[in-house]
Amino acid sequence: MVWQHGDEHNIPDEHRRDKPGAWLPADNRLHRQWLKQQVDHVDANPKELIPVLQEFKDLIESNSRIYMYFREMWDEIPRRAPYNRDPTGKSQIRDYQHMLAVLNHVFTRAPEWTDAAEAAGMVGVPMCAIFDYAMGTPSGHAAFLDPDVNKMLKKVLNEWGKFLKTPESAQVLGNHRSGWFGKVGYSDLMAVANGPYQTNHKFEEMYVCDPTKEHYGFKSWDDFFTRKCRPEARPVASPDDDGVIANACESKVYNVARNVHLRTKFWIKSQPYSPLDMLAHDPLAREFGGGTVYQAFLSALSYHRWHAPVSGTVKRAFVADGTYFSEPLMEATDTQGKEDLNTKGISVVQGYLTALATRAVIFFEADNPAIGLMAFVGVGMDEVSTCEITVKEGQHVKKGDEIGMFHFGGSTHCLLFRKGVKVEEFPEVGRKENVPVRGKLAVVRS
């Protein structure tokens, strides 16, 4: 088992929050400690907002609807436990001005590694940590669905994305305690990478890099996040057998659903898949009613490039803009029977996100007629969530070829098969290790 974010120690039940994807610590005290550090720094060192955050502030204050959302979302967070301690400890963020000030500080740094002994930073999702409970309130739910808010969030995230491509952002790739190549960070990265095949590779044996250079030769945080995997470390499953589906992303199984309705209520608690919405109402989407959906998620430690699951021709390829921090408004019942906010957050609502979040959609016409038309959906979750497609319509790809990548952000992906396609032998939901990219995912029977 890979111990992340201090999870190796005993975590009292009231502080444990297990989230698929591990984007926030299982020990919520580390989350609180990290955010308290940011808030305390901001309160002690006030400074002007960077231009894009000033533009965000102007949008909030000039639009009555959005102003109402951002005023109310903080007030709607309950004042009782655990919310009075969570996520920010004693220095809670309670208004949008404070939120923007904390974002202003976070945007000056790349994501640090979180060491259990020091809890120096959050692995992966500083914005999600800031919005955590507010986005689960009624006003937060409305705000993060709002088209104008999401246009603004896209601008904000793009600006941070620019910083993550600068040499300055590479400072978190050192071998210091909060560096990704420090003792704990390196150990966990390689435990995740070696898990699927139970190998013992070093980082440079798994990924394309130069260990003799500073930061292993990576020029920026984004350069590291989108690192390439060495082909020999992830061989293509049965390259000459078109009946074997290759895994498109290095990822953990989330769900397998069969006989899915073409369109359904994806926002309800069970989050059934809605292919028409997942595939952004493309004319080809109607081919997938009654078919099969496979979904898996990627953590911050995973490899983030996508590879073709089949040999075939790219029929359609596009990015559909959507939401960035929306989660369904699902209430939970506490031990006293009171209706409460859903505290599990965005990482457990991945079915919902396939229909609403910003996502890349690629349709393939497989060479194998038993497969025919199928689809890949890469879903950007949280933070930058940039989906980059690297193939073009009309291009023929071989199984295992690169087709795109996620830039920084939590992420999940789906493969969709049409009704009547006999796709079998998916890995079991709950599997501990990632399913290796380009490795065997399933088999299609003629």
Coordinates of C-alpha atoms in Angstrom, one line a residue, residues 147-297:
P147 CA -21.8 29.8 -17.1
D148 CA -20.3 33.2 -16.4
V149 CA -18.5 31.9 -13.3
N150 CA -17.1 29.0 -15.2
K151 CA -15.8 31.3 -18.0
M152 CA -14.1 33.3 -15.3
L153 CA -12.7 30.2 -13.6
K154 CA -11.3 29.1 -17.0
K155 CA -9.4 32.5 -17.2
V156 CA -8.1 32.1 -13.6
L157 CA -7.0 28.5 -14.2
N158 CA -5.3 29.4 -17.5
E159 CA -3.3 32.0 -15.7
W160 CA -2.1 29.6 -13.1
G161 CA -1.4 27.1 -15.9
K162 CA 0.9 29.6 -17.4
F163 CA 2.9 29.9 -14.2
L164 CA 3.1 26.1 -14.0
K165 CA 5.0 26.1 -17.3
T166 CA 7.6 28.5 -16.0
P167 CA 11.1 27.5 -14.8
E168 CA 10.2 29.0 -11.4
S169 CA 7.5 26.3 -10.9
A170 CA 10.2 23.6 -11.1
Q171 CA 11.5 24.5 -7.7
V172 CA 9.1 22.0 -6.1
L173 CA 10.8 19.2 -8.0
G174 CA 13.8 19.2 -5.7
N175 CA 15.0 16.5 -3.2
H176 CA 14.1 18.7 -0.2
R177 CA 11.3 17.7 2.2
S178 CA 8.5 19.4 0.3
G179 CA 10.0 18.4 -3.1
W180 CA 8.6 15.7 -5.3
F181 CA 12.0 14.0 -5.5
G182 CA 12.4 14.1 -1.7
K183 CA 12.5 10.8 0.2
V184 CA 8.8 10.4 0.8
G185 CA 7.7 12.0 -2.5
Y186 CA 10.0 9.8 -4.6
S187 CA 9.1 6.7 -2.7
D188 CA 5.4 7.2 -3.2
L189 CA 5.7 8.2 -6.8
M190 CA 7.6 5.0 -7.6
A191 CA 5.3 2.8 -5.4
V192 CA 2.4 3.9 -7.5
A193 CA 4.3 3.5 -10.8
N194 CA 5.7 0.0 -9.9
G195 CA 2.4 -1.3 -8.4
P196 CA 0.6 -2.5 -11.6
Y197 CA 3.4 -5.0 -12.6
Q198 CA 5.1 -5.3 -9.2
T199 CA 8.3 -4.0 -10.7
N200 CA 11.2 -2.3 -9.0
H201 CA 12.0 0.4 -11.6
K202 CA 13.8 3.7 -10.7
F203 CA 12.1 6.9 -11.9
E204 CA 14.5 7.2 -14.9
E205 CA 13.7 3.6 -15.9
M206 CA 10.0 4.3 -15.9
Y207 CA 9.9 7.9 -17.3
V208 CA 11.8 9.8 -20.0
C209 CA 14.1 12.1 -18.1
D210 CA 17.8 12.9 -17.3
P211 CA 18.6 12.1 -13.6
T212 CA 22.0 13.8 -14.0
K213 CA 20.3 17.2 -14.5
E214 CA 18.6 19.4 -12.0
H215 CA 15.0 18.4 -11.5
Y216 CA 15.7 15.3 -13.6
G217 CA 15.8 17.6 -16.6
F218 CA 12.2 18.8 -16.2
K219 CA 11.9 22.5 -17.2
S220 CA 8.7 23.2 -15.2
W221 CA 6.0 21.7 -13.1
D222 CA 3.9 21.1 -16.2
D223 CA 6.8 19.4 -17.9
F224 CA 7.0 17.0 -15.0
F225 CA 3.3 16.4 -14.7
T226 CA 3.0 15.5 -18.4
R227 CA 6.2 13.4 -18.4
K228 CA 6.4 10.6 -20.9
C229 CA 6.5 6.9 -20.0
R230 CA 9.2 4.7 -21.5
P231 CA 7.5 2.3 -23.9
E232 CA 9.3 -0.7 -22.5
A233 CA 7.9 0.0 -19.0
R234 CA 4.4 -0.1 -20.4
P235 CA 4.2 -2.6 -23.3
V236 CA 1.1 -2.7 -25.5
A237 CA -1.3 -5.6 -24.6
S238 CA -1.4 -8.2 -27.4
P239 CA -0.4 -5.7 -30.2
D240 CA -1.5 -8.0 -33.0
D241 CA -4.8 -9.0 -31.4
D242 CA -7.6 -6.4 -32.1
G243 CA -9.9 -8.3 -29.8
V244 CA -7.9 -7.1 -26.7
I245 CA -8.7 -3.5 -25.5
A246 CA -5.7 -1.6 -24.2
N247 CA -6.0 0.7 -21.1
A248 CA -6.1 4.3 -22.2
C249 CA -4.9 5.9 -18.9
E250 CA -2.8 4.7 -16.0
S251 CA -5.7 4.7 -13.5
K252 CA -7.8 3.0 -10.8
V253 CA -11.1 1.4 -11.7
Y254 CA -14.1 3.5 -10.6
N255 CA -17.1 1.8 -12.3
V256 CA -18.4 -0.5 -15.0
A257 CA -22.0 0.1 -16.2
R258 CA -23.9 -1.9 -18.8
N259 CA -27.1 -1.2 -20.7
V260 CA -26.9 2.5 -20.0
H261 CA -29.8 4.7 -21.0
L262 CA -28.9 7.3 -23.7
R263 CA -30.0 10.1 -21.3
T264 CA -30.8 10.0 -17.6
K265 CA -30.6 12.0 -14.4
F266 CA -26.9 12.1 -13.9
W267 CA -27.2 14.6 -11.0
I268 CA -29.0 12.3 -8.6
K269 CA -27.2 10.3 -5.8
S270 CA -26.6 7.2 -7.8
Q271 CA -25.1 9.2 -10.7
P272 CA -26.1 7.0 -13.6
Y273 CA -24.2 7.6 -16.9
S274 CA -25.9 9.8 -19.5
P275 CA -24.0 9.2 -22.8
L276 CA -25.8 12.0 -24.7
D277 CA -24.5 14.5 -22.2
M278 CA -21.1 12.8 -21.7
L279 CA -20.5 13.1 -25.5
A280 CA -21.6 16.7 -25.6
H281 CA -24.7 16.0 -27.8
D282 CA -22.5 15.1 -30.7
P283 CA -24.5 13.4 -33.5
L284 CA -22.5 10.2 -32.9
A285 CA -23.6 10.1 -29.3
R286 CA -26.9 8.5 -30.1
E287 CA -25.0 5.4 -31.1
F288 CA -24.2 4.6 -27.4
G289 CA -27.7 4.1 -26.0
G290 CA -27.9 0.8 -24.2
G291 CA -24.1 0.3 -24.3
T292 CA -21.3 -0.1 -21.8
V293 CA -19.3 2.5 -19.9
Y294 CA -16.0 1.9 -18.1
Q295 CA -14.6 4.6 -15.9
A296 CA -11.4 5.0 -14.0
F297 CA -9.6 7.9 -12.2

